[in-house]
Amino acid sequence: MSVPPPAGSGRELSNPPSDGISNLCFSNHSDNLLVSSWDKSVRLYDASANLLKGEFLHGGPVLDCCFHDDSSGFSASADHTVRRHVFSTGKEDILGRHDAPVRCVEYSYAAGQVITGSWDKTLKSWDPRGASGPEHTLVGTYPQPERVYSLSLVGHRLVVATAGRHVNVYDLRNMSQPEQRRESSLKYQTRCVRCYPNGTGFALSSVEGRVAMEFFDLSEASQSKKYAFKCHRKSEAGRDTVYPVNAIAFHPIYGTFATGGCDGYVNVWDGNNKKRLYQYSKYPSCIAALSFNKDGRLLAVASSYTFEEGDISHEPDAIYVRNVNEVEVKPKPKALPAAAPL
């Protein structure tokens, strides 16, 4: 029996996927929302109108999705394919293939390329303008130290997080080798990496209830600013339960960020001031993915069991779209020290 969602969790979208939600992302141009799922589908919603506008099926579970523009998008599947979807016509084609499930897909506006990461331990870049046929669209293949788990882009920078806690930082203008090869500062497996909107670094989360705040600049002054913090944990009767942090989403205006964990909570953080700004009411299931819309007024939340405890009975997979109040995401000004008496 499903439990009704708590008040204040946002508006639940109709026609959700019928299996685990792997990702959701808003368009940069509208309130269109693209959703990928283990039910082998990619769904396009108008999040404001609560309308399912289109659906595309793969030959296997879909592990990631992203927009190209408002009229088309890309998806990455466990059937080893990278696909392009044209929303207005319902047309789709195979952009290319990996040798194993494709875990991540991102579109780089700076390079005009699609970047994919796979469990075949490679990164590939594709030119979606290439003539039809994968051999014409492949720009390059870049070996990785391990299976790719998460990707993030900001400007010409690309951050790749793999198994084995490796983190590679690339400049998209010269992909011949990583600009930096790093190791995660967290002790456990990486779950998600997301670049800061201002381009100075990235946040990285692990399966062990922690987030690390990292900086690209290797100078001592910049590196001294990096830190990690614990989150998505609970303590009961002297026993700590620690949850994976599955999702990170940055607010496009304020640069604050939301995290989502297997504890069913979404927290909002001010990374500069090292403070939690807000915690939303608990969702019915794990938080599998998060995305702010283009102006940060809406936050899409995937409440979807991520199978950490195996195939057990769980709440139905659902997508909530909540209106974001400024107080939840705007950094609070630092209190000034009281002026000395004259």
mmCIF file of C-alpha atoms in Angstrom:
data_model
loop_
_atom_site.group_PDB
_atom_site.id
_atom_site.type_symbol
_atom_site.label_atom_id
_atom_site.label_comp_id
_atom_site.label_asym_id
_atom_site.label_seq_id
_atom_site.Cartn_x
_atom_site.Cartn_y
_atom_site.Cartn_z
ATOM 1 C CA MET A 1 0.000 0.000 0.000
ATOM 2 C CA SER A 2 1.507 3.313 -1.026
ATOM 3 C CA VAL A 3 1.757 6.116 1.499
ATOM 4 C CA PRO A 4 0.445 9.515 0.353
ATOM 5 C CA PRO A 5 3.300 11.982 -0.183
ATOM 6 C CA PRO A 6 3.767 14.594 2.522
ATOM 7 C CA ALA A 7 2.234 18.013 2.074
ATOM 8 C CA GLY A 8 4.754 20.375 0.524
ATOM 9 C CA SER A 9 6.554 17.746 -1.546
ATOM 10 C CA GLY A 10 5.433 19.467 -4.755
ATOM 11 C CA ARG A 11 3.085 18.548 -7.586
ATOM 12 C CA GLU A 12 3.278 14.910 -8.658
ATOM 13 C CA LEU A 13 3.530 14.455 -12.425
ATOM 14 C CA SER A 14 0.995 12.181 -14.109
ATOM 15 C CA ASN A 15 2.121 9.172 -16.171
ATOM 16 C CA PRO A 16 5.442 8.527 -14.394
ATOM 17 C CA PRO A 17 7.839 5.769 -15.495
ATOM 18 C CA SER A 18 6.911 2.235 -14.359
ATOM 19 C CA ASP A 19 10.397 1.370 -13.065
ATOM 20 C CA GLY A 20 13.366 3.128 -11.454
ATOM 21 C CA ILE A 21 14.086 6.688 -12.608
ATOM 22 C CA SER A 22 17.744 7.021 -13.642
ATOM 23 C CA ASN A 23 17.787 10.758 -14.354
ATOM 24 C CA LEU A 24 15.687 13.825 -15.010
ATOM 25 C CA CYS A 25 16.748 17.193 -16.394
ATOM 26 C CA PHE A 26 15.096 20.469 -17.324
ATOM 27 C CA SER A 27 15.591 22.180 -20.667
ATOM 28 C CA ASN A 28 17.712 25.356 -20.762
ATOM 29 C CA HIS A 29 14.927 27.053 -22.739
ATOM 30 C CA SER A 30 11.590 26.083 -21.151
ATOM 31 C CA ASP A 31 9.977 24.023 -18.392
ATOM 32 C CA ASN A 32 10.223 20.870 -20.489
ATOM 33 C CA LEU A 33 11.568 17.972 -18.429
ATOM 34 C CA LEU A 34 13.314 14.902 -19.863
ATOM 35 C CA VAL A 35 13.234 11.685 -17.804
ATOM 36 C CA SER A 36 15.085 8.390 -18.324
ATOM 37 C CA SER A 37 14.095 5.126 -16.687
ATOM 38 C CA TRP A 38 14.872 1.461 -16.179
ATOM 39 C CA ASP A 39 11.496 0.775 -17.854
ATOM 40 C CA LYS A 40 13.401 1.331 -21.170
ATOM 41 C CA SER A 41 11.739 4.700 -21.785
ATOM 42 C CA VAL A 42 12.694 8.339 -22.248
ATOM 43 C CA ARG A 43 9.776 10.614 -21.430
ATOM 44 C CA LEU A 44 9.287 14.303 -22.230
ATOM 45 C CA TYR A 45 7.012 16.304 -19.914
ATOM 46 C CA ASP A 46 5.838 19.885 -19.779
ATOM 47 C CA ALA A 47 6.456 20.202 -16.036
ATOM 48 C CA SER A 48 4.391 23.384 -15.636
ATOM 49 C CA ALA A 49 1.338 21.949 -17.397
ATOM 50 C CA ASN A 50 1.803 18.437 -15.904
ATOM 51 C CA LEU A 51 1.631 16.977 -19.408
ATOM 52 C CA LEU A 52 3.411 13.956 -20.904
ATOM 53 C CA LYS A 53 4.377 15.247 -24.372
ATOM 54 C CA GLY A 54 6.270 12.270 -25.749
ATOM 55 C CA GLU A 55 7.779 8.872 -25.059
ATOM 56 C CA PHE A 56 10.614 6.940 -26.720
ATOM 57 C CA LEU A 57 11.543 3.302 -26.093
ATOM 58 C CA HIS A 58 15.005 1.711 -26.032
ATOM 59 C CA GLY A 59 15.999 -1.947 -26.246
ATOM 60 C CA GLY A 60 17.184 -1.849 -22.625
ATOM 61 C CA PRO A 61 17.057 0.268 -19.468
ATOM 62 C CA VAL A 62 17.856 3.952 -20.091
ATOM 63 C CA LEU A 63 20.570 5.120 -17.688
ATOM 64 C CA ASP A 64 20.789 8.842 -18.554
ATOM 65 C CA CYS A 65 19.337 11.594 -20.742
ATOM 66 C CA CYS A 66 19.984 15.229 -21.663
ATOM 67 C CA PHE A 67 18.576 17.952 -23.904
ATOM 68 C CA HIS A 68 20.222 19.167 -27.106
ATOM 69 C CA ASP A 69 17.753 22.039 -27.414
ATOM 70 C CA ASP A 70 14.040 22.316 -26.796
ATOM 71 C CA SER A 71 13.261 20.228 -29.874
ATOM 72 C CA SER A 72 15.594 17.267 -29.353
ATOM 73 C CA GLY A 73 17.574 15.308 -26.794
ATOM 74 C CA PHE A 74 19.934 12.380 -26.253
ATOM 75 C CA SER A 75 19.844 9.241 -24.152
ATOM 76 C CA ALA A 76 22.263 6.573 -22.949
ATOM 77 C CA SER A 77 21.163 2.982 -22.583
ATOM 78 C CA ALA A 78 22.137 -0.366 -21.100
ATOM 79 C CA ASP A 79 21.672 -1.749 -24.645
ATOM 80 C CA HIS A 80 25.051 -0.023 -25.424
ATOM 81 C CA THR A 81 23.449 2.661 -27.644
ATOM 82 C CA VAL A 82 23.459 6.460 -27.610
ATOM 83 C CA ARG A 83 20.292 7.785 -29.222
ATOM 84 C CA ARG A 84 18.993 11.100 -30.471
ATOM 85 C CA HIS A 85 15.282 11.918 -30.137
ATOM 86 C CA VAL A 86 13.449 14.584 -32.146
ATOM 87 C CA PHE A 87 10.437 15.509 -30.048
ATOM 88 C CA SER A 88 8.210 17.190 -32.636
ATOM 89 C CA THR A 89 8.297 14.295 -35.130
ATOM 90 C CA GLY A 90 8.792 11.397 -32.717
ATOM 91 C CA LYS A 91 11.805 10.403 -34.837
ATOM 92 C CA GLU A 92 14.850 8.809 -33.235
ATOM 93 C CA ASP A 93 18.156 7.490 -34.483
ATOM 94 C CA ILE A 94 21.247 5.814 -33.069
ATOM 95 C CA LEU A 95 24.064 8.331 -32.711
ATOM 96 C CA GLY A 96 26.563 5.630 -31.781
ATOM 97 C CA ARG A 97 27.493 2.673 -29.613
ATOM 98 C CA HIS A 98 29.773 1.623 -26.769
ATOM 99 C CA ASP A 99 30.933 -1.924 -25.954
ATOM 100 C CA ALA A 100 29.003 -2.015 -22.657
ATOM 101 C CA PRO A 101 26.065 -0.145 -21.043
ATOM 102 C CA VAL A 102 26.277 3.634 -21.498
ATOM 103 C CA ARG A 103 25.962 5.239 -18.072
ATOM 104 C CA CYS A 104 26.191 8.996 -18.819
ATOM 105 C CA VAL A 105 25.371 11.455 -21.588
ATOM 106 C CA GLU A 106 25.905 15.234 -21.645
ATOM 107 C CA TYR A 107 25.637 17.798 -24.433
ATOM 108 C CA SER A 108 28.354 20.452 -24.576
ATOM 109 C CA TYR A 109 27.077 23.766 -25.937
ATOM 110 C CA ALA A 110 30.677 25.049 -25.927
ATOM 111 C CA ALA A 111 31.991 22.246 -28.171
ATOM 112 C CA GLY A 112 28.768 21.357 -30.020
ATOM 113 C CA GLN A 113 29.353 17.714 -29.086
ATOM 114 C CA VAL A 114 27.658 14.911 -27.196
ATOM 115 C CA ILE A 115 29.873 13.331 -24.517
ATOM 116 C CA THR A 116 29.128 9.791 -23.308
ATOM 117 C CA GLY A 117 30.675 7.649 -20.582
ATOM 118 C CA SER A 118 30.331 3.881 -20.404
ATOM 119 C CA TRP A 119 31.028 0.845 -18.270
ATOM 120 C CA ASP A 120 33.362 -0.193 -21.131
ATOM 121 C CA LYS A 121 35.873 2.200 -19.456
ATOM 122 C CA THR A 122 35.775 4.775 -22.247
ATOM 123 C CA LEU A 123 34.541 8.275 -22.851
ATOM 124 C CA LYS A 124 33.355 9.082 -26.383
ATOM 125 C CA SER A 125 32.518 12.371 -28.066
ATOM 126 C CA TRP A 126 30.078 12.621 -30.959
ATOM 127 C CA ASP A 127 29.142 15.330 -33.454
ATOM 128 C CA PRO A 128 25.342 15.169 -33.739
ATOM 129 C CA ARG A 129 25.542 17.109 -37.028
ATOM 130 C CA GLY A 130 27.479 14.246 -38.642
ATOM 131 C CA ALA A 131 25.916 12.357 -41.536
ATOM 132 C CA SER A 132 23.654 9.544 -40.412
ATOM 133 C CA GLY A 133 25.528 6.520 -39.195
ATOM 134 C CA PRO A 134 27.684 6.158 -36.067
ATOM 135 C CA GLU A 135 30.990 6.063 -37.980
ATOM 136 C CA HIS A 136 30.356 9.620 -39.208
ATOM 137 C CA THR A 137 29.405 11.085 -35.866
ATOM 138 C CA LEU A 138 32.206 9.716 -33.636
ATOM 139 C CA VAL A 139 34.770 12.429 -32.880
ATOM 140 C CA GLY A 140 36.984 10.522 -30.454
ATOM 141 C CA THR A 141 37.332 7.695 -27.928
ATOM 142 C CA TYR A 142 39.210 8.337 -24.686
ATOM 143 C CA PRO A 143 40.191 5.411 -22.402
ATOM 144 C CA GLN A 144 39.369 5.818 -18.698
ATOM 145 C CA PRO A 145 40.980 4.089 -15.699
ATOM 146 C CA GLU A 146 37.685 2.402 -14.779
ATOM 147 C CA ARG A 147 33.932 2.284 -15.534
ATOM 148 C CA VAL A 148 32.397 5.747 -15.877
ATOM 149 C CA TYR A 149 29.829 6.556 -13.170
ATOM 150 C CA SER A 150 29.174 10.286 -13.561
ATOM 151 C CA LEU A 151 30.011 13.218 -15.875
ATOM 152 C CA SER A 152 29.619 16.975 -15.601
ATOM 153 C CA LEU A 153 30.366 19.907 -17.910
ATOM 154 C CA VAL A 154 30.936 23.610 -17.344
ATOM 155 C CA GLY A 155 32.137 25.720 -20.289
ATOM 156 C CA HIS A 156 35.066 23.825 -21.874
ATOM 157 C CA ARG A 157 35.713 21.766 -18.733
ATOM 158 C CA LEU A 158 34.593 18.176 -18.370
ATOM 159 C CA VAL A 159 34.813 16.203 -15.114
ATOM 160 C CA VAL A 160 34.640 12.397 -15.301
ATOM 161 C CA ALA A 161 34.162 10.276 -12.165
ATOM 162 C CA THR A 162 34.805 6.541 -12.467
ATOM 163 C CA ALA A 163 34.871 3.400 -10.352
ATOM 164 C CA GLY A 164 37.977 3.116 -8.191
ATOM 165 C CA ARG A 165 37.456 6.743 -7.030
ATOM 166 C CA HIS A 166 39.274 8.206 -10.052
ATOM 167 C CA VAL A 167 38.400 11.736 -11.216
ATOM 168 C CA ASN A 168 39.687 13.033 -14.573
ATOM 169 C CA VAL A 169 39.364 16.687 -15.596
ATOM 170 C CA TYR A 170 39.507 17.475 -19.335
ATOM 171 C CA ASP A 171 39.589 20.572 -21.512
ATOM 172 C CA LEU A 172 37.171 19.792 -24.368
ATOM 173 C CA ARG A 173 39.448 21.704 -26.772
ATOM 174 C CA ASN A 174 42.237 19.167 -26.170
ATOM 175 C CA MET A 175 40.921 15.736 -25.252
ATOM 176 C CA SER A 176 44.183 13.879 -25.989
ATOM 177 C CA GLN A 177 44.801 13.521 -22.254
ATOM 178 C CA PRO A 178 43.248 14.763 -19.006
ATOM 179 C CA GLU A 179 44.216 18.239 -17.822
ATOM 180 C CA GLN A 180 44.215 16.776 -14.287
ATOM 181 C CA ARG A 181 44.125 13.221 -12.949
ATOM 182 C CA ARG A 182 42.783 13.133 -9.415
ATOM 183 C CA GLU A 183 41.598 10.717 -6.785
ATOM 184 C CA SER A 184 38.357 11.403 -4.942
ATOM 185 C CA SER A 185 38.984 12.885 -1.514
ATOM 186 C CA LEU A 186 36.129 10.677 -0.245
ATOM 187 C CA LYS A 187 36.973 7.144 0.878
ATOM 188 C CA TYR A 188 34.003 5.411 -0.737
ATOM 189 C CA GLN A 189 32.545 4.938 -4.233
ATOM 190 C CA THR A 190 31.556 8.080 -6.141
ATOM 191 C CA ARG A 191 27.859 8.414 -6.903
ATOM 192 C CA CYS A 192 27.551 11.860 -8.540
ATOM 193 C CA VAL A 193 29.739 14.746 -9.745
ATOM 194 C CA ARG A 194 28.455 18.229 -10.681
ATOM 195 C CA CYS A 195 30.440 21.327 -11.694
ATOM 196 C CA TYR A 196 29.893 24.681 -9.983
ATOM 197 C CA PRO A 197 27.953 27.034 -12.302
ATOM 198 C CA ASN A 198 30.768 29.628 -11.947
ATOM 199 C CA GLY A 199 33.268 27.137 -13.385
ATOM 200 C CA THR A 200 35.733 27.130 -10.472
ATOM 201 C CA GLY A 201 35.311 23.534 -9.318
ATOM 202 C CA PHE A 202 32.956 20.652 -8.658
ATOM 203 C CA ALA A 203 30.978 18.862 -5.953
ATOM 204 C CA LEU A 204 31.294 15.096 -5.659
ATOM 205 C CA SER A 205 29.103 12.767 -3.596
ATOM 206 C CA SER A 206 29.676 9.232 -2.355
ATOM 207 C CA VAL A 207 27.675 6.199 -1.279
ATOM 208 C CA GLU A 208 28.734 6.941 2.302
ATOM 209 C CA GLY A 209 26.724 10.079 3.108
ATOM 210 C CA ARG A 210 29.351 12.675 2.207
ATOM 211 C CA VAL A 211 29.927 15.464 -0.297
ATOM 212 C CA ALA A 212 33.339 16.915 -1.239
ATOM 213 C CA MET A 213 33.744 20.480 -2.521
ATOM 214 C CA GLU A 214 36.708 20.659 -4.915
ATOM 215 C CA PHE A 215 38.475 23.383 -6.931
ATOM 216 C CA PHE A 216 40.161 23.213 -10.359
ATOM 217 C CA ASP A 217 42.901 25.735 -9.576
ATOM 218 C CA LEU A 218 45.840 23.745 -8.175
ATOM 219 C CA SER A 219 47.417 26.681 -6.336
ATOM 220 C CA GLU A 220 47.846 26.242 -2.604
ATOM 221 C CA ALA A 221 45.445 29.120 -1.915
ATOM 222 C CA SER A 222 42.633 27.468 -3.914
ATOM 223 C CA GLN A 223 43.285 23.950 -2.685
ATOM 224 C CA SER A 224 43.160 25.164 0.914
ATOM 225 C CA LYS A 225 39.472 26.035 0.330
ATOM 226 C CA LYS A 226 38.398 22.475 -0.427
ATOM 227 C CA TYR A 227 36.454 20.549 2.193
ATOM 228 C CA ALA A 228 34.028 17.660 2.656
ATOM 229 C CA PHE A 229 30.951 17.320 4.843
ATOM 230 C CA LYS A 230 28.656 14.599 6.142
ATOM 231 C CA CYS A 231 24.988 14.528 5.118
ATOM 232 C CA HIS A 232 22.045 12.155 4.596
ATOM 233 C CA ARG A 233 22.589 10.274 7.843
ATOM 234 C CA LYS A 234 20.495 9.527 10.868
ATOM 235 C CA SER A 235 21.363 8.513 14.396
ATOM 236 C CA GLU A 236 18.965 6.401 16.418
ATOM 237 C CA ALA A 237 19.677 4.765 19.763
ATOM 238 C CA GLY A 238 23.389 5.434 19.371
ATOM 239 C CA ARG A 239 23.491 3.751 15.949
ATOM 240 C CA ASP A 240 24.354 5.711 12.817
ATOM 241 C CA THR A 241 22.679 4.894 9.497
ATOM 242 C CA VAL A 242 24.517 6.321 6.503
ATOM 243 C CA TYR A 243 22.833 6.755 3.093
ATOM 244 C CA PRO A 244 24.211 7.153 -0.442
ATOM 245 C CA VAL A 245 24.022 10.695 -1.859
ATOM 246 C CA ASN A 246 22.620 9.997 -5.338
ATOM 247 C CA ALA A 247 22.041 13.473 -6.710
ATOM 248 C CA ILE A 248 23.481 17.000 -6.700
ATOM 249 C CA ALA A 249 21.858 19.966 -8.483
ATOM 250 C CA PHE A 250 23.129 23.556 -8.464
ATOM 251 C CA HIS A 251 20.775 26.522 -8.383
ATOM 252 C CA PRO A 252 21.376 28.474 -11.628
ATOM 253 C CA ILE A 253 21.101 31.919 -10.016
ATOM 254 C CA TYR A 254 22.524 31.613 -6.508
ATOM 255 C CA GLY A 255 25.069 28.802 -6.926
ATOM 256 C CA THR A 256 23.697 27.050 -3.837
ATOM 257 C CA PHE A 257 22.940 23.365 -4.353
ATOM 258 C CA ALA A 258 20.518 20.598 -3.484
ATOM 259 C CA THR A 259 21.504 17.035 -2.585
ATOM 260 C CA GLY A 260 19.243 13.983 -2.620
ATOM 261 C CA GLY A 261 19.874 10.763 -0.745
ATOM 262 C CA CYS A 262 18.570 7.264 -0.164
ATOM 263 C CA ASP A 263 17.091 8.597 3.090
ATOM 264 C CA GLY A 264 14.331 10.260 1.016
ATOM 265 C CA TYR A 265 15.454 13.783 1.912
ATOM 266 C CA VAL A 266 16.421 16.757 -0.237
ATOM 267 C CA ASN A 267 18.747 19.234 1.486
ATOM 268 C CA VAL A 268 19.798 22.663 0.171
ATOM 269 C CA TRP A 269 23.316 23.886 0.987
ATOM 270 C CA ASP A 270 25.277 27.117 0.827
ATOM 271 C CA GLY A 271 28.715 25.769 -0.110
ATOM 272 C CA ASN A 272 30.538 29.078 0.358
ATOM 273 C CA ASN A 273 29.320 29.564 3.904
ATOM 274 C CA LYS A 274 29.303 25.831 4.744
ATOM 275 C CA LYS A 275 25.698 25.913 5.912
ATOM 276 C CA ARG A 276 22.520 23.941 5.290
ATOM 277 C CA LEU A 277 19.825 26.356 4.162
ATOM 278 C CA TYR A 278 16.822 24.043 4.016
ATOM 279 C CA GLN A 279 15.532 20.502 4.306
ATOM 280 C CA TYR A 280 12.343 19.528 2.465
ATOM 281 C CA SER A 281 9.800 17.101 3.928
ATOM 282 C CA LYS A 282 10.763 13.467 3.472
ATOM 283 C CA TYR A 283 9.791 11.911 0.121
ATOM 284 C CA PRO A 284 8.204 8.451 -0.132
ATOM 285 C CA SER A 285 11.346 6.780 -1.529
ATOM 286 C CA CYS A 286 15.036 7.334 -2.334
ATOM 287 C CA ILE A 287 15.926 10.561 -4.135
ATOM 288 C CA ALA A 288 17.312 9.235 -7.419
ATOM 289 C CA ALA A 289 17.738 12.532 -9.325
ATOM 290 C CA LEU A 290 17.260 16.320 -8.991
ATOM 291 C CA SER A 291 17.113 19.217 -11.438
ATOM 292 C CA PHE A 292 16.416 22.958 -11.133
ATOM 293 C CA ASN A 293 14.754 24.643 -14.100
ATOM 294 C CA LYS A 294 16.499 27.421 -16.035
ATOM 295 C CA ASP A 295 15.671 30.241 -13.595
ATOM 296 C CA GLY A 296 15.672 28.147 -10.409
ATOM 297 C CA ARG A 297 11.948 28.645 -9.709
ATOM 298 C CA LEU A 298 11.205 24.913 -9.998
ATOM 299 C CA LEU A 299 12.932 21.832 -8.624
ATOM 300 C CA ALA A 300 12.167 18.402 -10.120
ATOM 301 C CA VAL A 301 12.618 15.519 -7.687
ATOM 302 C CA ALA A 302 12.702 11.814 -8.627
ATOM 303 C CA SER A 303 11.411 9.753 -5.694
ATOM 304 C CA SER A 304 12.456 6.313 -6.861
ATOM 305 C CA TYR A 305 13.869 3.250 -5.129
ATOM 306 C CA THR A 306 17.520 2.684 -6.162
ATOM 307 C CA PHE A 307 17.734 -0.993 -5.120
ATOM 308 C CA GLU A 308 20.349 -0.583 -2.370
ATOM 309 C CA GLU A 309 18.534 -3.284 -0.412
ATOM 310 C CA GLY A 310 17.785 -5.566 -3.373
ATOM 311 C CA ASP A 311 14.425 -6.376 -4.915
ATOM 312 C CA ILE A 312 12.064 -5.593 -2.052
ATOM 313 C CA SER A 313 8.576 -4.081 -1.948
ATOM 314 C CA HIS A 314 8.840 -0.309 -2.359
ATOM 315 C CA GLU A 315 6.853 2.849 -3.023
ATOM 316 C CA PRO A 316 5.874 3.585 -6.652
ATOM 317 C CA ASP A 317 8.354 5.642 -8.684
ATOM 318 C CA ALA A 318 7.243 9.263 -8.854
ATOM 319 C CA ILE A 319 8.335 12.682 -10.114
ATOM 320 C CA TYR A 320 7.538 15.771 -8.057
ATOM 321 C CA VAL A 321 7.882 19.345 -9.282
ATOM 322 C CA ARG A 322 8.052 21.861 -6.462
ATOM 323 C CA ASN A 323 7.955 25.643 -6.527
ATOM 324 C CA VAL A 324 11.149 26.977 -4.977
ATOM 325 C CA ASN A 325 10.963 29.876 -2.535
ATOM 326 C CA GLU A 326 13.898 32.271 -2.457
ATOM 327 C CA VAL A 327 14.377 31.691 1.275
ATOM 328 C CA GLU A 328 15.160 28.001 0.547
ATOM 329 C CA VAL A 329 17.994 28.675 -1.894
ATOM 330 C CA LYS A 330 19.361 32.203 -1.376
ATOM 331 C CA PRO A 331 22.554 32.433 0.704
ATOM 332 C CA LYS A 332 22.033 34.226 3.980
ATOM 333 C CA PRO A 333 24.299 37.255 4.439
ATOM 334 C CA LYS A 334 27.037 36.739 6.971
ATOM 335 C CA ALA A 335 26.300 38.532 10.216
ATOM 336 C CA LEU A 336 28.657 41.469 10.634
ATOM 337 C CA PRO A 337 30.462 41.754 13.969
ATOM 338 C CA ALA A 338 28.803 44.310 16.226
ATOM 339 C CA ALA A 339 30.419 47.730 15.929
ATOM 340 C CA ALA A 340 32.589 48.696 18.856
ATOM 341 C CA PRO A 341 30.976 51.403 21.010
ATOM 342 C CA LEU A 342 32.261 54.904 20.298
#
